[in-house]
Every structure is written in structure tokens, then in C-alpha cells.
């Protein structure tokens, strides 16, 4: 894969990226990396948070996903704000015909919700929340199709973004980097 390094003088290098369990923000039609979906078991309500009705080991359950997100959000905001984000996620991502929740739709809504709660852009916790959230679900990286995730910026060229938080998981394909 080619990656872009640096902020001041970016350059593209051929690289090997170690991804043990990447989260797929792609499309259901992607044969190489099909989009991650979750089982829609929330009944379009957050009552399960109060009723402690969640199997926290089932990372395919949307109830588990929302509970883990809620617990992480509580480290960054008050309970009403965390509850509102989770309620919005359920409202805007559930109720599908096939009983599944799209990871692309969920993450797109989460990104927007976190931006709303950080209007002044003074805090830099959005990336940390996303990383902690995906790590709590067992993912160490992201494979994203920008044509699916950032539709308004898309030029429909076949491309994928490979995201890892650990720089040690990126190695130059032709030379040893320090």
C-alpha cells in the first residue's frame, strides 16, 4: 500500500501495514473487505442501558456497541450529552429492513455528533474516542472506502484508506525506517 507521511512535507511511500483485525468502513458489495454490520437488537430505544440488558461479549450486537460507546463517552461529557449521542445513533441508524446496522452509517453519524459537541474545536478528543471505541469492540485499525464514507467528497475512483493508530504497524516496503 502507498501511504502519506508527514504533515509539513508529506510524501507517499510504499509500505506494509500490519492490521490484525481492521474495522471495515466500506460497502456491502466490497468482496475483499465487506462492510461491517451489527445486529439491530435495540428495538429503537435505549431502555437496555437502564435495564442492564446487554451481553457485553457480543460485539456483533448493536446494544453492546451502544453500551460500550456510552461508557467511553461518559469519560468526556456529561451523561445527558452521552445519552443524546447514543439516542441519535439509534434513531438514525436502526430500523432497517434486513435487521442490520451499517458501520458506515453509524460512524458517519458518530463523527457528526462528536463534532456537534465540540463546536469550538478546542478539544482534540474525537479521534481518541473513536480509537477507544473501536478498540473496545476488538478492532485495531480501519479500512475505509472514502467513496462510501465521505460521499460528498467522492470522485468514485476505487481507493481505500488504511488507518492504524500504532506507527510501529507501518513499515517501509523497501528500506528500514527508524
PDB file of C-alpha atoms in Angstrom:
ATOM      1  CA  UNK A   1       0.000   0.000   0.000  1.00  0.00           C
ATOM      2  CA  UNK A   2       1.141   3.564  -0.548  1.00  0.00           C
ATOM      3  CA  UNK A   3       0.902   5.802   2.495  1.00  0.00           C
ATOM      4  CA  UNK A   4       1.313   9.520   3.056  1.00  0.00           C
ATOM      5  CA  UNK A   5       3.834  10.503   5.740  1.00  0.00           C
ATOM      6  CA  UNK A   6       4.433  13.823   7.453  1.00  0.00           C
ATOM      7  CA  UNK A   7       2.437  16.995   7.884  1.00  0.00           C
ATOM      8  CA  UNK A   8       4.782  19.745   6.695  1.00  0.00           C
ATOM      9  CA  UNK A   9       6.318  17.976   3.707  1.00  0.00           C
ATOM     10  CA  UNK A  10       4.112  14.958   3.032  1.00  0.00           C
ATOM     11  CA  UNK A  11       5.397  12.188   0.830  1.00  0.00           C
ATOM     12  CA  UNK A  12       3.942   8.935  -0.411  1.00  0.00           C
ATOM     13  CA  UNK A  13       5.901   5.745   0.247  1.00  0.00           C
ATOM     14  CA  UNK A  14       5.210   2.077  -0.469  1.00  0.00           C
ATOM     15  CA  UNK A  15       4.560   0.434   2.878  1.00  0.00           C
ATOM     16  CA  UNK A  16       3.498  -2.722   4.641  1.00  0.00           C
ATOM     17  CA  UNK A  17       0.783  -2.164   7.233  1.00  0.00           C
ATOM     18  CA  UNK A  18       0.059  -4.701   9.972  1.00  0.00           C
ATOM     19  CA  UNK A  19      -3.664  -4.874  10.669  1.00  0.00           C
ATOM     20  CA  UNK A  20      -4.778  -7.824  12.780  1.00  0.00           C
ATOM     21  CA  UNK A  21      -8.482  -7.001  12.966  1.00  0.00           C
ATOM     22  CA  UNK A  22      -9.470  -3.956  10.879  1.00  0.00           C
ATOM     23  CA  UNK A  23     -12.915  -2.342  11.074  1.00  0.00           C
ATOM     24  CA  UNK A  24     -14.380  -2.159   7.556  1.00  0.00           C
ATOM     25  CA  UNK A  25     -15.995   1.143   6.570  1.00  0.00           C
ATOM     26  CA  UNK A  26     -16.573   0.060   3.016  1.00  0.00           C
ATOM     27  CA  UNK A  27     -19.611  -1.255   1.150  1.00  0.00           C
ATOM     28  CA  UNK A  28     -21.522  -4.499   1.435  1.00  0.00           C
ATOM     29  CA  UNK A  29     -20.537  -5.162  -2.186  1.00  0.00           C
ATOM     30  CA  UNK A  30     -16.799  -4.986  -1.402  1.00  0.00           C
ATOM     31  CA  UNK A  31     -15.660  -8.579  -1.876  1.00  0.00           C
ATOM     32  CA  UNK A  32     -12.200  -8.039  -0.355  1.00  0.00           C
ATOM     33  CA  UNK A  33     -13.317  -6.039   2.716  1.00  0.00           C
ATOM     34  CA  UNK A  34     -17.134  -6.244   3.090  1.00  0.00           C
ATOM     35  CA  UNK A  35     -18.670  -3.550   5.280  1.00  0.00           C
ATOM     36  CA  UNK A  36     -19.041  -4.374   8.957  1.00  0.00           C
ATOM     37  CA  UNK A  37     -22.651  -4.586  10.084  1.00  0.00           C
ATOM     38  CA  UNK A  38     -24.202  -5.081  13.506  1.00  0.00           C
ATOM     39  CA  UNK A  39     -27.354  -6.957  14.505  1.00  0.00           C
ATOM     40  CA  UNK A  40     -30.106  -4.415  15.180  1.00  0.00           C
ATOM     41  CA  UNK A  41     -31.363  -5.604  18.564  1.00  0.00           C
ATOM     42  CA  UNK A  42     -32.111  -2.245  20.216  1.00  0.00           C
ATOM     43  CA  UNK A  43     -35.851  -2.022  19.402  1.00  0.00           C
ATOM     44  CA  UNK A  44     -35.023   1.618  18.569  1.00  0.00           C
ATOM     45  CA  UNK A  45     -34.762   2.551  22.241  1.00  0.00           C
ATOM     46  CA  UNK A  46     -32.043   2.972  24.861  1.00  0.00           C
ATOM     47  CA  UNK A  47     -34.059   1.196  27.585  1.00  0.00           C
ATOM     48  CA  UNK A  48     -31.466  -1.595  27.602  1.00  0.00           C
ATOM     49  CA  UNK A  49     -28.955   0.842  29.188  1.00  0.00           C
ATOM     50  CA  UNK A  50     -31.168   1.238  32.271  1.00  0.00           C
ATOM     51  CA  UNK A  51     -32.235  -2.408  32.352  1.00  0.00           C
ATOM     52  CA  UNK A  52     -28.661  -3.749  32.153  1.00  0.00           C
ATOM     53  CA  UNK A  53     -29.866  -6.000  29.326  1.00  0.00           C
ATOM     54  CA  UNK A  54     -26.661  -6.311  27.307  1.00  0.00           C
ATOM     55  CA  UNK A  55     -24.321  -9.205  26.590  1.00  0.00           C
ATOM     56  CA  UNK A  56     -21.057  -7.215  26.606  1.00  0.00           C
ATOM     57  CA  UNK A  57     -19.123 -10.051  24.965  1.00  0.00           C
ATOM     58  CA  UNK A  58     -21.279  -9.951  21.792  1.00  0.00           C
ATOM     59  CA  UNK A  59     -19.576  -7.296  19.666  1.00  0.00           C
ATOM     60  CA  UNK A  60     -21.969  -8.017  16.784  1.00  0.00           C
ATOM     61  CA  UNK A  61     -24.912  -6.774  18.869  1.00  0.00           C
ATOM     62  CA  UNK A  62     -25.786  -3.107  18.366  1.00  0.00           C
ATOM     63  CA  UNK A  63     -26.837  -2.955  22.042  1.00  0.00           C
ATOM     64  CA  UNK A  64     -23.272  -3.910  23.005  1.00  0.00           C
ATOM     65  CA  UNK A  65     -21.853  -1.347  20.585  1.00  0.00           C
ATOM     66  CA  UNK A  66     -24.017   1.453  22.002  1.00  0.00           C
ATOM     67  CA  UNK A  67     -23.287   0.468  25.637  1.00  0.00           C
ATOM     68  CA  UNK A  68     -19.524   0.462  25.041  1.00  0.00           C
ATOM     69  CA  UNK A  69     -19.729   3.817  23.260  1.00  0.00           C
ATOM     70  CA  UNK A  70     -21.860   5.279  26.062  1.00  0.00           C
ATOM     71  CA  UNK A  71     -19.342   4.174  28.709  1.00  0.00           C
ATOM     72  CA  UNK A  72     -16.481   5.775  26.770  1.00  0.00           C
ATOM     73  CA  UNK A  73     -18.417   8.996  26.128  1.00  0.00           C
ATOM     74  CA  UNK A  74     -19.011   9.325  29.887  1.00  0.00           C
ATOM     75  CA  UNK A  75     -15.266   9.997  30.259  1.00  0.00           C
ATOM     76  CA  UNK A  76     -15.574  13.083  28.023  1.00  0.00           C
ATOM     77  CA  UNK A  77     -19.017  14.591  28.622  1.00  0.00           C
ATOM     78  CA  UNK A  78     -21.959  14.558  30.985  1.00  0.00           C
ATOM     79  CA  UNK A  79     -24.483  11.726  30.966  1.00  0.00           C
ATOM     80  CA  UNK A  80     -27.165  13.753  29.159  1.00  0.00           C
ATOM     81  CA  UNK A  81     -24.798  14.517  26.267  1.00  0.00           C
ATOM     82  CA  UNK A  82     -23.577  10.912  26.072  1.00  0.00           C
ATOM     83  CA  UNK A  83     -27.165   9.651  26.191  1.00  0.00           C
ATOM     84  CA  UNK A  84     -28.201  12.093  23.438  1.00  0.00           C
ATOM     85  CA  UNK A  85     -25.410  10.921  21.123  1.00  0.00           C
ATOM     86  CA  UNK A  86     -26.361   7.274  21.654  1.00  0.00           C
ATOM     87  CA  UNK A  87     -30.058   8.024  21.221  1.00  0.00           C
ATOM     88  CA  UNK A  88     -29.318   9.866  17.956  1.00  0.00           C
ATOM     89  CA  UNK A  89     -27.217   6.940  16.738  1.00  0.00           C
ATOM     90  CA  UNK A  90     -30.082   4.544  17.344  1.00  0.00           C
ATOM     91  CA  UNK A  91     -32.630   6.881  15.777  1.00  0.00           C
ATOM     92  CA  UNK A  92     -30.598   7.486  12.610  1.00  0.00           C
ATOM     93  CA  UNK A  93     -29.073   4.035  12.074  1.00  0.00           C
ATOM     94  CA  UNK A  94     -31.673   1.439  13.079  1.00  0.00           C
ATOM     95  CA  UNK A  95     -34.992   0.320  11.658  1.00  0.00           C
ATOM     96  CA  UNK A  96     -33.530  -1.206   8.526  1.00  0.00           C
ATOM     97  CA  UNK A  97     -35.393  -3.918   6.668  1.00  0.00           C
ATOM     98  CA  UNK A  98     -32.683  -6.560   6.959  1.00  0.00           C
ATOM     99  CA  UNK A  99     -32.168  -6.146  10.715  1.00  0.00           C
ATOM    100  CA  UNK A 100     -28.604  -4.902  10.381  1.00  0.00           C
ATOM    101  CA  UNK A 101     -26.908  -1.621  11.236  1.00  0.00           C
ATOM    102  CA  UNK A 102     -24.408  -0.238   8.753  1.00  0.00           C
ATOM    103  CA  UNK A 103     -20.991   0.557  10.259  1.00  0.00           C
ATOM    104  CA  UNK A 104     -20.538   3.336   7.690  1.00  0.00           C
ATOM    105  CA  UNK A 105     -23.822   4.964   8.685  1.00  0.00           C
ATOM    106  CA  UNK A 106     -23.056   4.550  12.389  1.00  0.00           C
ATOM    107  CA  UNK A 107     -19.561   6.045  12.172  1.00  0.00           C
ATOM    108  CA  UNK A 108     -20.716   8.880   9.923  1.00  0.00           C
ATOM    109  CA  UNK A 109     -23.410   9.797  12.456  1.00  0.00           C
ATOM    110  CA  UNK A 110     -20.992   9.424  15.368  1.00  0.00           C
ATOM    111  CA  UNK A 111     -18.446  11.685  13.672  1.00  0.00           C
ATOM    112  CA  UNK A 112     -21.129  14.341  13.165  1.00  0.00           C
ATOM    113  CA  UNK A 113     -22.417  14.016  16.730  1.00  0.00           C
ATOM    114  CA  UNK A 114     -18.931  14.364  18.222  1.00  0.00           C
ATOM    115  CA  UNK A 115     -18.318  17.459  16.086  1.00  0.00           C
ATOM    116  CA  UNK A 116     -21.580  18.982  17.372  1.00  0.00           C
ATOM    117  CA  UNK A 117     -20.484  18.525  20.988  1.00  0.00           C
ATOM    118  CA  UNK A 118     -17.114  20.111  20.158  1.00  0.00           C
ATOM    119  CA  UNK A 119     -18.339  23.211  18.336  1.00  0.00           C
ATOM    120  CA  UNK A 120     -15.421  25.388  19.473  1.00  0.00           C
ATOM    121  CA  UNK A 121     -12.977  22.703  18.268  1.00  0.00           C
ATOM    122  CA  UNK A 122     -10.793  23.429  21.283  1.00  0.00           C
ATOM    123  CA  UNK A 123     -10.692  19.833  22.437  1.00  0.00           C
ATOM    124  CA  UNK A 124      -8.944  17.141  20.478  1.00  0.00           C
ATOM    125  CA  UNK A 125     -10.750  14.107  21.811  1.00  0.00           C
ATOM    126  CA  UNK A 126     -12.780  12.951  18.793  1.00  0.00           C
ATOM    127  CA  UNK A 127     -10.007  10.720  17.446  1.00  0.00           C
ATOM    128  CA  UNK A 128      -9.293   9.361  20.910  1.00  0.00           C
ATOM    129  CA  UNK A 129     -12.966   8.467  21.400  1.00  0.00           C
ATOM    130  CA  UNK A 130     -13.111   6.715  18.023  1.00  0.00           C
ATOM    131  CA  UNK A 131      -9.915   4.786  18.763  1.00  0.00           C
ATOM    132  CA  UNK A 132     -11.043   3.721  22.239  1.00  0.00           C
ATOM    133  CA  UNK A 133     -14.480   2.802  20.903  1.00  0.00           C
ATOM    134  CA  UNK A 134     -13.162   0.602  18.096  1.00  0.00           C
ATOM    135  CA  UNK A 135     -10.523  -0.943  20.393  1.00  0.00           C
ATOM    136  CA  UNK A 136     -13.304  -1.820  22.885  1.00  0.00           C
ATOM    137  CA  UNK A 137     -15.020  -3.749  20.060  1.00  0.00           C
ATOM    138  CA  UNK A 138     -11.801  -5.648  19.287  1.00  0.00           C
ATOM    139  CA  UNK A 139     -10.584  -3.650  16.266  1.00  0.00           C
ATOM    140  CA  UNK A 140      -7.014  -2.366  15.918  1.00  0.00           C
ATOM    141  CA  UNK A 141      -7.342  -0.409  12.660  1.00  0.00           C
ATOM    142  CA  UNK A 142      -9.725   0.774   9.935  1.00  0.00           C
ATOM    143  CA  UNK A 143     -10.062   0.013   6.250  1.00  0.00           C
ATOM    144  CA  UNK A 144     -12.182   2.773   4.758  1.00  0.00           C
ATOM    145  CA  UNK A 145     -13.538   3.381   1.284  1.00  0.00           C
ATOM    146  CA  UNK A 146     -13.780   7.184   1.075  1.00  0.00           C
ATOM    147  CA  UNK A 147     -16.363   6.830  -1.704  1.00  0.00           C
ATOM    148  CA  UNK A 148     -18.697   5.260   0.870  1.00  0.00           C
ATOM    149  CA  UNK A 149     -17.786   7.286   3.930  1.00  0.00           C
ATOM    150  CA  UNK A 150     -17.270  10.781   2.523  1.00  0.00           C
ATOM    151  CA  UNK A 151     -19.810  10.706  -0.283  1.00  0.00           C
ATOM    152  CA  UNK A 152     -19.869  14.479  -0.775  1.00  0.00           C
ATOM    153  CA  UNK A 153     -16.109  14.496  -1.447  1.00  0.00           C
ATOM    154  CA  UNK A 154     -16.091  11.329  -3.516  1.00  0.00           C
ATOM    155  CA  UNK A 155     -14.839  11.145  -7.042  1.00  0.00           C
ATOM    156  CA  UNK A 156     -15.765   7.439  -7.285  1.00  0.00           C
ATOM    157  CA  UNK A 157     -12.207   6.339  -8.003  1.00  0.00           C
ATOM    158  CA  UNK A 158     -11.546   2.923  -6.493  1.00  0.00           C
ATOM    159  CA  UNK A 159      -9.407   3.658  -3.453  1.00  0.00           C
ATOM    160  CA  UNK A 160      -9.129   2.628   0.183  1.00  0.00           C
ATOM    161  CA  UNK A 161      -7.682   4.322   3.227  1.00  0.00           C
ATOM    162  CA  UNK A 162      -5.824   2.124   5.732  1.00  0.00           C
ATOM    163  CA  UNK A 163      -5.769   3.638   9.220  1.00  0.00           C
ATOM    164  CA  UNK A 164      -3.734   2.408  12.164  1.00  0.00           C
ATOM    165  CA  UNK A 165      -3.017   4.208  15.419  1.00  0.00           C
ATOM    166  CA  UNK A 166       0.285   2.490  16.060  1.00  0.00           C
ATOM    167  CA  UNK A 167       3.163   3.785  13.910  1.00  0.00           C
ATOM    168  CA  UNK A 168       5.058   0.564  14.638  1.00  0.00           C
ATOM    169  CA  UNK A 169       2.499  -1.203  12.428  1.00  0.00           C
ATOM    170  CA  UNK A 170       3.782   0.697   9.369  1.00  0.00           C
ATOM    171  CA  UNK A 171       6.996  -0.438   7.722  1.00  0.00           C
ATOM    172  CA  UNK A 172       8.587   0.946   4.550  1.00  0.00           C
ATOM    173  CA  UNK A 173       8.388  -1.666   1.816  1.00  0.00           C
ATOM    174  CA  UNK A 174      11.927  -1.080   0.501  1.00  0.00           C
ATOM    175  CA  UNK A 175      14.017   0.391   3.296  1.00  0.00           C
ATOM    176  CA  UNK A 176      14.241   0.294   7.058  1.00  0.00           C
ATOM    177  CA  UNK A 177      12.748   3.351   8.722  1.00  0.00           C
ATOM    178  CA  UNK A 178      13.716   4.253  12.241  1.00  0.00           C
TER     179      UNK A 178
END
